[in-house]
């Protein structure tokens, strides 16, 4: 579904991604781990062209998306949901409006359809009674669930998560991971940057280890965690799994 | 001369109160339309400048905006008014009040632009990214996500700018416009008693400014209450 070849990204004179190759099949759940600053966010943001790659190709559904005009880029983004560490809900809009804004504005749904879809999604993320509240009134975990619902409203083919639980109080991490697990079970194609090793083990079809702008190791979670080969991965794992 | 006599002489004789009343109307007229021009111009400039900052586009327009801001904010408003009247419209038969509206409007636009640009840039970039990641284009994201939030944060500052402008129009007399200040001064020159006419002018400004400040405060409190919602 997504094929990344020789992906490079530089900011100024700093090369952040140094030639990444990756392949993501439909329905796969890819979990990316790695130390801070290794380029995980940059990589995932290249996938939906929030960052424009400096070199290399990204093929999405058989089409090279690295040389699109801005209109075509917007079309690609409509098909890929993105969930951010800091939720980025729209504070001036109600929960329901947060969810319906894009599909209605982009002409994908009528107001009524979008409203119905929002109700369904809020049910699905366990917040059916929050439709008319404002983001301020929600807890962190609830905000992230609404943000996920907002992305799902676009009926995306892939969901990209950039450390979706890193900004949450510990007691709220579980509810978001649970929702992501359900999403995975429903067959969603997912790319998840996270430090939640339990989630990686349980949900990932493959785990990628990134460091210094490279993917140093890539394996099924079972082998990735029980039999890591790369020394830096071994060091990293010994630090995060104590 | 007792107070009653002075009041009669300064305001009642020869209907001198009309200088103040007509002057006030002129001041309010100039302020109102200058505020409208300032808002339109200021928003335009702010959007051009923040679009340039965010996307790197509109480089040439941004350059002209920068010149406009530097010139307007780097020179006194009286000088701008004089140049507008005697140089730019020097050989044109045009209403002085219209000239004043233009000059003050263009002046205010520069300050509005900086206020609004500050408001736009103060909105967390994550808001912008969330909008774009959903597939909204730049304009849609600005319109529906960034500007509503930015507007809310700058509303008090904009109201304050209008108040400042009201007071600044008091130099309209430089091009012989009979505004409120000039009205008081005309009375003074006719009656040779400066106290009452000038104090009255000051009081009228003060009352209007206090009223507008009060309304701004109310607006601010309502916005804050909205935020706590
Ligand atoms: N827009 C940008 N401009 C300049 N440098 C950036 C930008 N985005 C990321 N970087 C740099 O790229 C490096 C990798 O960042 P990032 O992809 O966020 O890493 P990670 O998500 O793995 O922590 C960091 O050193 C960061 O400072
Ligand atoms: Mg990151």
Coordinates of C-alpha atoms and ligand atoms in Angstrom, one line a residue:
Chain A
X1 CA 0.0 0.0 0.0
X2 CA 2.8 2.4 0.9
X3 CA 6.3 1.9 -0.5
X4 CA 9.2 4.1 0.7
X5 CA 12.4 4.0 -1.3
X6 CA 15.6 5.9 -0.4
X7 CA 13.7 8.5 1.5
X8 CA 15.9 11.5 2.5
X9 CA 15.0 14.7 4.3
X10 CA 17.3 17.5 5.2
X11 CA 16.5 20.6 7.2
X12 CA 19.1 23.3 6.3
X13 CA 22.4 21.4 6.2
X14 CA 21.2 18.7 8.6
X15 CA 20.2 15.4 7.1
X16 CA 17.5 14.0 9.3
X17 CA 16.4 11.0 7.2
X18 CA 19.3 9.2 5.5
X19 CA 17.8 7.0 3.0
X20 CA 14.8 5.1 4.4
X21 CA 13.3 2.0 2.8
X22 CA 10.1 0.7 4.1
X23 CA 7.1 -1.2 2.9
X24 CA 3.7 -1.1 4.4
X25 CA 1.0 -3.6 3.4
X26 CA -2.7 -2.9 3.6
X27 CA -4.0 -3.9 7.1
X28 CA -0.5 -3.9 8.6
X29 CA 0.3 -2.3 11.9
X30 CA 3.8 -0.8 11.8
X31 CA 5.2 0.4 15.1
X32 CA 8.3 2.6 15.0
X33 CA 10.5 3.0 18.1
X34 CA 13.7 4.7 18.6
X35 CA 15.5 7.4 20.7
X36 CA 14.3 11.0 20.6
X37 CA 15.6 13.0 17.7
X38 CA 16.2 10.0 15.5
X39 CA 13.7 11.2 12.9
X40 CA 10.6 9.2 13.7
X41 CA 8.3 12.2 13.5
X42 CA 10.0 13.4 10.3
X43 CA 9.5 10.0 8.7
X44 CA 5.9 9.7 9.6
X45 CA 5.2 13.3 8.5
X46 CA 6.8 12.6 5.2
X47 CA 4.2 9.8 4.6
X48 CA 1.3 12.3 4.4
X49 CA 3.6 15.0 3.0
X50 CA 3.5 17.3 6.0
X51 CA 7.2 17.3 5.2
X52 CA 8.2 17.2 1.6
X53 CA 11.0 14.6 1.1
X54 CA 14.3 15.9 -0.2
X55 CA 15.0 12.8 -2.1
X56 CA 13.6 9.3 -2.6
X57 CA 10.1 8.2 -3.5
X58 CA 7.0 7.3 -1.6
X59 CA 4.4 5.3 -3.5
X60 CA 0.9 5.2 -2.2
X61 CA -1.5 2.8 -3.9
X62 CA 0.9 2.5 -6.8
X63 CA 1.3 6.2 -7.3
X64 CA 4.4 8.2 -6.6
X65 CA 3.3 11.0 -4.3
X66 CA 6.6 12.8 -3.9
X67 CA 6.0 15.2 -6.9
X68 CA 2.4 16.3 -6.5
X69 CA 1.0 19.8 -6.7
X70 CA -0.6 21.2 -3.5
X71 CA -4.1 20.2 -4.6
X72 CA -3.0 16.6 -5.1
X73 CA -1.2 16.7 -1.8
X74 CA -4.4 17.7 -0.1
X75 CA -6.2 14.7 -1.8
X76 CA -3.5 12.4 -0.4
X77 CA -3.9 13.8 3.1
X78 CA -7.6 13.2 3.0
X79 CA -6.9 9.5 2.7
X80 CA -4.4 9.4 5.5
X81 CA -5.4 10.2 9.1
X82 CA -2.9 11.7 11.4
X83 CA -3.0 11.8 15.2
X84 CA -0.7 14.1 17.1
X85 CA 1.0 13.9 20.4
X86 CA -0.7 17.1 21.6
X87 CA -4.1 16.2 20.1
X88 CA -4.5 19.6 18.3
X89 CA -8.2 19.7 18.7
X90 CA -9.8 22.9 17.5
X91 CA -10.6 24.7 20.8
X92 CA -13.1 27.1 19.3
X93 CA -15.3 24.3 18.1
X94 CA -17.5 21.7 19.8
X95 CA -16.4 18.1 19.8
X96 CA -18.9 17.3 17.1
X97 CA -17.8 20.3 15.0
X98 CA -14.2 19.2 15.4
X99 CA -15.2 15.9 13.8
X100 CA -17.6 17.2 11.0
X101 CA -15.6 20.3 9.9
X102 CA -13.3 18.7 7.4
X103 CA -15.7 16.2 5.7
X104 CA -18.3 18.9 5.3
X105 CA -15.9 21.6 4.2
X106 CA -14.3 19.3 1.7
X107 CA -17.7 18.3 0.3
X108 CA -17.3 14.7 1.2
X109 CA -20.5 14.6 3.3
X110 CA -23.6 16.7 3.8
X111 CA -24.0 18.3 7.2
X112 CA -26.5 15.6 8.2
X113 CA -24.3 12.7 7.0
X114 CA -21.3 14.2 8.8
X115 CA -23.4 14.7 12.0
X116 CA -24.6 11.1 11.9
X117 CA -21.1 9.9 11.3
X118 CA -19.8 11.9 14.2
X119 CA -22.4 10.4 16.5
X120 CA -21.3 6.9 15.4
X121 CA -17.7 7.7 15.9
X122 CA -18.2 9.2 19.3
X123 CA -20.1 6.1 20.2
X124 CA -17.1 4.1 18.9
X125 CA -14.6 6.0 20.9
X126 CA -16.7 5.8 24.0
X127 CA -17.7 9.5 24.3
X128 CA -21.3 9.6 23.0
X129 CA -22.3 12.3 25.6
X130 CA -19.6 14.8 24.7
X131 CA -20.8 15.9 21.3
X132 CA -21.7 19.4 22.4
X133 CA -18.8 20.0 24.8
X134 CA -15.7 22.0 24.0
X135 CA -12.2 20.4 24.0
X136 CA -11.3 22.4 27.2
X137 CA -13.9 20.4 29.1
X138 CA -12.3 17.0 28.2
X139 CA -9.5 15.1 29.9
X140 CA -6.3 14.4 27.9
X141 CA -7.4 10.9 27.1
X142 CA -10.8 12.0 26.0
X143 CA -9.2 14.7 23.8
X144 CA -7.0 12.1 22.1
X145 CA -10.0 9.9 21.5
X146 CA -11.9 12.8 19.9
X147 CA -8.8 13.5 17.8
X148 CA -8.8 9.9 16.6
X149 CA -12.6 10.2 15.8
X150 CA -11.9 13.4 13.9
X151 CA -9.4 11.6 11.7
X152 CA -11.7 8.6 11.3
X153 CA -14.4 10.9 10.0
X154 CA -12.5 11.2 6.8
X155 CA -12.7 7.4 6.3
X156 CA -8.9 7.2 5.9
X157 CA -7.1 4.2 4.4
X158 CA -4.2 4.6 6.7
X159 CA -3.8 6.1 10.2
X160 CA -0.6 7.7 11.3
X161 CA 0.0 8.1 15.0
X162 CA 2.9 10.3 16.3
X163 CA 3.4 9.4 20.0
X164 CA -0.3 9.6 20.7
X165 CA 0.0 8.8 24.4
X166 CA 3.2 10.7 25.2
X167 CA 1.5 13.8 26.4
X168 CA -1.0 11.9 28.6
X169 CA -1.1 11.4 32.3
X170 CA -0.3 7.7 33.0
X171 CA -3.8 6.8 34.0
X172 CA -5.2 7.9 30.6
X173 CA -2.7 6.1 28.4
X174 CA -4.7 2.8 28.6
X175 CA -8.0 4.2 27.2
X176 CA -6.2 5.5 24.1
X177 CA -4.2 2.4 23.6
X178 CA -7.3 0.3 23.9
X179 CA -9.1 2.4 21.3
X180 CA -6.1 2.0 19.0
X181 CA -6.1 -1.8 19.6
X182 CA -9.8 -1.9 18.6
X183 CA -8.9 0.1 15.5
X184 CA -6.2 -2.4 14.6
X185 CA -8.6 -5.3 15.1
X186 CA -11.0 -3.7 12.7
X187 CA -8.3 -4.0 10.1
X188 CA -7.1 -0.4 9.9
X189 CA -3.7 0.1 8.3
X190 CA -1.6 1.8 11.0
X191 CA 1.8 3.4 11.4
X192 CA 2.5 4.2 15.1
X193 CA 5.4 6.0 16.6
X194 CA 5.3 5.1 20.3
X195 CA 7.3 4.3 23.4
X196 CA 4.6 1.8 24.5
X197 CA 6.5 -1.4 24.2
X198 CA 3.4 -3.4 25.4
X199 CA 1.4 -2.0 22.5
X200 CA 4.1 -2.8 20.0
X201 CA 4.4 -6.4 21.2
X202 CA 0.7 -7.0 21.2
X203 CA -0.6 -5.1 18.2
X204 CA 2.3 -4.6 15.7
X205 CA 2.7 -6.8 12.7
X206 CA 6.2 -5.4 12.4
X207 CA 8.4 -3.2 14.6
X208 CA 11.0 -0.8 13.2
X209 CA 13.9 0.6 15.1
X210 CA 15.1 4.0 14.0
X211 CA 18.3 5.8 15.0
X212 CA 20.1 8.7 13.5
X213 CA 17.8 8.9 10.5
X214 CA 18.1 5.2 9.6
X215 CA 16.0 2.1 10.2
X216 CA 18.5 -0.2 11.9
X217 CA 16.3 -3.1 12.6
X218 CA 12.9 -4.4 11.5
X219 CA 11.2 -7.5 12.6
X220 CA 8.1 -9.2 13.9
X221 CA 7.5 -8.1 17.5
X222 CA 8.3 -11.5 18.8
X223 CA 11.8 -11.6 17.3
X224 CA 12.3 -7.9 17.6
X225 CA 12.0 -8.0 21.4
X226 CA 13.3 -11.5 22.2
X227 CA 16.2 -11.6 19.8
X228 CA 17.4 -8.1 18.8
X229 CA 20.5 -8.1 16.6
X230 CA 21.6 -4.5 16.4
X231 CA 23.7 -3.4 19.3
X232 CA 22.0 0.0 19.5
X233 CA 18.6 -1.6 19.6
X234 CA 19.8 -3.9 22.4
X235 CA 21.0 -0.9 24.4
X236 CA 17.8 1.0 23.7
X237 CA 15.6 -1.9 24.8
X238 CA 17.6 -2.5 27.9
X239 CA 17.0 1.1 28.8
X240 CA 13.3 1.3 28.1
X241 CA 12.3 -2.2 29.4
X242 CA 13.4 -2.3 32.9
Chain B
X1 CA -16.7 87.2 35.1
X2 CA -18.7 84.6 36.8
X3 CA -19.2 81.0 35.6
X4 CA -22.7 81.4 34.3
X5 CA -21.7 84.4 32.3
X6 CA -18.7 82.5 30.9
X7 CA -20.9 79.5 30.0
X8 CA -23.3 81.8 28.2
X9 CA -20.5 83.5 26.3
X10 CA -18.6 80.4 25.3
X11 CA -21.5 78.1 24.4
X12 CA -24.8 79.9 24.0
X13 CA -24.0 83.2 22.4
X14 CA -24.0 82.9 18.6
X15 CA -24.8 79.2 19.1
X16 CA -21.1 78.5 19.8
X17 CA -22.0 75.0 21.2
X18 CA -22.5 74.0 17.6
X19 CA -18.7 74.2 17.1
X20 CA -18.4 71.5 19.6
X21 CA -21.3 69.4 18.4
X22 CA -20.5 69.6 14.7
X23 CA -16.8 69.1 15.6
X24 CA -17.7 66.0 17.6
X25 CA -19.8 64.6 14.7
X26 CA -16.8 65.2 12.4
X27 CA -14.4 63.5 14.8
X28 CA -16.7 60.5 15.1
X29 CA -17.2 60.3 11.4
X30 CA -13.5 60.4 10.6
X31 CA -12.8 57.9 13.4
X32 CA -15.5 55.4 12.3
X33 CA -14.5 55.3 8.7
X34 CA -10.8 55.4 9.4
X35 CA -11.3 52.4 11.7
X36 CA -13.1 50.5 9.0
X37 CA -10.3 51.2 6.5
X38 CA -7.7 50.4 9.0
X39 CA -9.3 47.0 9.8
X40 CA -9.6 46.1 6.1
X41 CA -6.1 47.2 5.3
X42 CA -4.7 45.8 8.5
X43 CA -6.2 42.3 8.0
X44 CA -5.0 42.3 4.4
X45 CA -1.5 43.1 5.3
X46 CA -1.5 40.7 8.3
X47 CA -2.7 37.8 6.1
X48 CA -0.1 38.6 3.4
X49 CA 2.7 38.7 6.0
X50 CA 1.7 35.6 7.9
X51 CA 1.2 33.7 4.7
X52 CA 4.6 34.7 3.7
X53 CA 6.0 33.6 7.1
X54 CA 4.2 30.3 7.0
X55 CA 4.6 29.3 3.4
X56 CA 7.4 31.4 2.0
X57 CA 5.0 32.6 -0.8
X58 CA 4.0 36.2 -1.6
X59 CA 7.5 37.5 -1.2
X60 CA 7.0 40.6 -3.3
X61 CA 3.7 41.6 -1.6
X62 CA 5.3 40.9 1.7
X63 CA 8.2 43.3 0.8
X64 CA 5.7 46.1 0.0
X65 CA 3.9 45.4 3.2
X66 CA 7.1 45.8 5.1
X67 CA 7.8 49.2 3.5
X68 CA 4.3 50.3 4.3
X69 CA 4.6 49.3 7.9
X70 CA 8.1 50.9 8.3
X71 CA 7.0 54.2 6.7
X72 CA 3.7 54.5 8.6
X73 CA 5.0 53.5 12.0
X74 CA 8.2 55.5 11.5
X75 CA 6.7 58.8 10.9
X76 CA 4.3 61.0 12.9
X77 CA 0.6 60.8 11.9
X78 CA 0.4 64.6 11.5
X79 CA 3.1 64.5 8.9
X80 CA 1.3 61.7 7.1
X81 CA -1.9 63.8 7.2
X82 CA -0.2 66.9 5.8
X83 CA 1.5 64.9 3.0
X84 CA -1.8 63.2 2.1
X85 CA -3.5 66.5 1.9
X86 CA -1.0 68.8 0.4
X87 CA 1.2 66.4 -1.6
X88 CA -0.8 63.4 -2.7
X89 CA -4.1 65.2 -3.1
X90 CA -2.6 68.6 -3.5
X91 CA -3.9 69.3 -6.9
X92 CA -7.2 67.5 -6.5
X93 CA -10.4 69.0 -5.4
X94 CA -11.4 66.6 -2.6
X95 CA -13.2 66.8 0.7
X96 CA -10.8 67.3 3.6
X97 CA -12.8 64.9 5.7
X98 CA -12.3 62.3 3.1
X99 CA -8.6 63.0 3.0
X100 CA -8.5 62.7 6.8
X101 CA -10.4 59.4 6.7
X102 CA -7.9 58.0 4.2
X103 CA -4.8 59.3 6.0
X104 CA -6.0 58.0 9.5
X105 CA -7.3 54.8 8.0
X106 CA -4.0 54.0 6.3
X107 CA -2.2 55.0 9.4
X108 CA -4.3 52.7 11.6
X109 CA -4.0 49.9 9.1
X110 CA -0.3 49.5 10.0
X111 CA -1.0 49.1 13.7
X112 CA -4.0 46.8 13.0
X113 CA -1.7 44.7 10.8
X114 CA 0.8 44.1 13.5
X115 CA -1.8 43.3 16.1
X116 CA -3.5 40.8 13.8
X117 CA -0.3 39.3 12.6
X118 CA 0.7 38.8 16.2
X119 CA -2.6 37.1 16.8
X120 CA -2.2 34.8 13.9
X121 CA 1.3 33.8 14.9
X122 CA 0.3 33.3 18.5
X123 CA -2.0 30.4 17.4
X124 CA -0.2 27.1 18.0
X125 CA 1.2 25.7 14.8
X126 CA -0.4 22.4 15.8
X127 CA -3.7 23.9 14.9
X128 CA -2.5 24.6 11.4
X129 CA -1.0 21.2 11.1
X130 CA -4.2 19.5 12.2
X131 CA -6.2 21.4 9.6
X132 CA -3.7 20.6 6.8
X133 CA -3.4 16.9 7.8
X134 CA -7.2 16.5 7.3
X135 CA -6.7 17.7 3.7
X136 CA -7.9 21.3 4.2
X137 CA -6.0 23.7 2.0
X138 CA -4.2 26.8 3.3
X139 CA -7.1 29.1 2.8
X140 CA -9.7 26.8 4.4
X141 CA -7.4 26.2 7.4
X142 CA -6.9 30.0 7.8
X143 CA -10.6 30.8 7.5
X144 CA -12.1 28.1 9.7
X145 CA -9.3 27.3 12.2
X146 CA -6.7 30.0 12.5
X147 CA -8.6 33.3 12.0
X148 CA -11.5 32.6 14.3
X149 CA -9.0 31.9 17.1
X150 CA -6.7 34.7 16.2
X151 CA -9.6 37.2 16.0
X152 CA -10.7 36.3 19.4
X153 CA -7.3 36.9 21.0
X154 CA -6.8 40.3 19.2
X155 CA -10.3 41.8 19.7
X156 CA -9.4 43.7 22.8
X157 CA -6.2 45.1 21.2
X158 CA -8.2 46.1 18.1
X159 CA -10.8 47.9 20.3
X160 CA -7.9 49.7 22.0
X161 CA -6.4 50.7 18.6
X162 CA -9.8 52.3 17.7
X163 CA -9.6 54.3 21.0
X164 CA -6.1 55.5 20.2
X165 CA -7.2 56.5 16.7
X166 CA -10.1 58.5 18.1
X167 CA -7.7 60.6 20.1
X168 CA -5.2 60.9 17.2
X169 CA -7.8 62.4 14.9
X170 CA -7.5 65.5 17.1
X171 CA -4.7 66.7 14.8
X172 CA -7.2 67.0 11.9
X173 CA -7.2 70.7 12.5
X174 CA -3.8 70.8 10.8
X175 CA -5.6 70.6 7.4
X176 CA -8.3 73.0 8.7
X177 CA -10.9 70.4 9.5
X178 CA -13.3 71.6 12.1
X179 CA -13.2 68.5 14.3
X180 CA -13.9 68.5 18.0
X181 CA -10.5 69.8 19.0
X182 CA -10.6 72.5 16.4
X183 CA -14.2 73.4 17.4
X184 CA -13.0 74.1 21.0
X185 CA -10.1 76.1 19.7
X186 CA -12.3 78.2 17.5
X187 CA -14.5 79.1 20.4
X188 CA -11.4 80.0 22.4
X189 CA -10.1 82.3 19.7
X190 CA -13.5 84.1 19.5
X191 CA -14.2 84.5 23.3
X192 CA -10.6 84.8 24.4
X193 CA -11.4 82.5 27.3
X194 CA -9.5 79.3 26.9
X195 CA -10.6 77.5 30.1
X196 CA -14.2 76.3 29.4
X197 CA -13.9 75.5 25.6
X198 CA -10.7 73.5 26.0
X199 CA -11.8 71.7 29.2
X200 CA -15.1 70.8 27.6
X201 CA -13.2 69.3 24.6
X202 CA -11.1 67.3 27.0
X203 CA -14.1 66.1 28.9
X204 CA -16.0 65.0 25.8
X205 CA -12.9 62.9 24.6
X206 CA -12.6 61.5 28.1
X207 CA -16.3 60.5 28.3
X208 CA -16.1 58.7 25.0
X209 CA -12.8 57.0 25.7
X210 CA -14.1 55.9 29.1
X211 CA -17.2 54.5 27.6
X212 CA -15.3 52.7 24.9
X213 CA -12.8 51.3 27.4
X214 CA -15.7 50.1 29.5
X215 CA -17.2 48.3 26.5
X216 CA -13.8 46.8 25.7
X217 CA -13.4 45.5 29.2
X218 CA -16.9 44.0 29.0
X219 CA -15.9 42.3 25.7
X220 CA -12.7 41.0 27.3
X221 CA -14.5 39.6 30.2
X222 CA -17.1 37.9 28.0
X223 CA -14.3 36.3 25.9
X224 CA -12.6 35.1 29.0
X225 CA -15.8 33.6 30.3
X226 CA -16.2 31.9 26.9
X227 CA -12.7 30.4 27.4
X228 CA -13.5 28.9 30.7
X229 CA -16.5 27.2 29.2
Ligands
LIG1 N1 11.0 21.7 10.7 C1 12.2 21.4 11.2 N2 13.2 22.3 11.0 C2 14.5 22.0 11.4 N3 14.8 20.9 12.1 C3 13.8 20.0 12.3 C4 12.5 20.2 11.9 N4 11.8 19.1 12.3 C5 12.6 18.3 12.9 N5 13.8 18.8 12.9 C6 15.0 18.1 13.5 O1 15.1 16.8 13.1 C7 15.6 16.0 14.1 C8 14.7 14.8 14.2 O2 13.4 15.2 14.7 P1 12.2 14.3 14.8 O3 11.8 13.7 13.5 O4 11.1 15.1 15.5 O5 12.7 13.1 15.8 P2 11.9 12.2 16.7 O6 10.4 12.3 16.4 O7 12.4 10.8 16.5 O8 12.1 12.6 18.1 C9 15.7 16.8 15.3 O9 17.0 17.1 15.6 C10 14.9 18.0 15.0 O10 15.5 19.1 15.7
LIG2 MG1 8.8 12.9 17.5

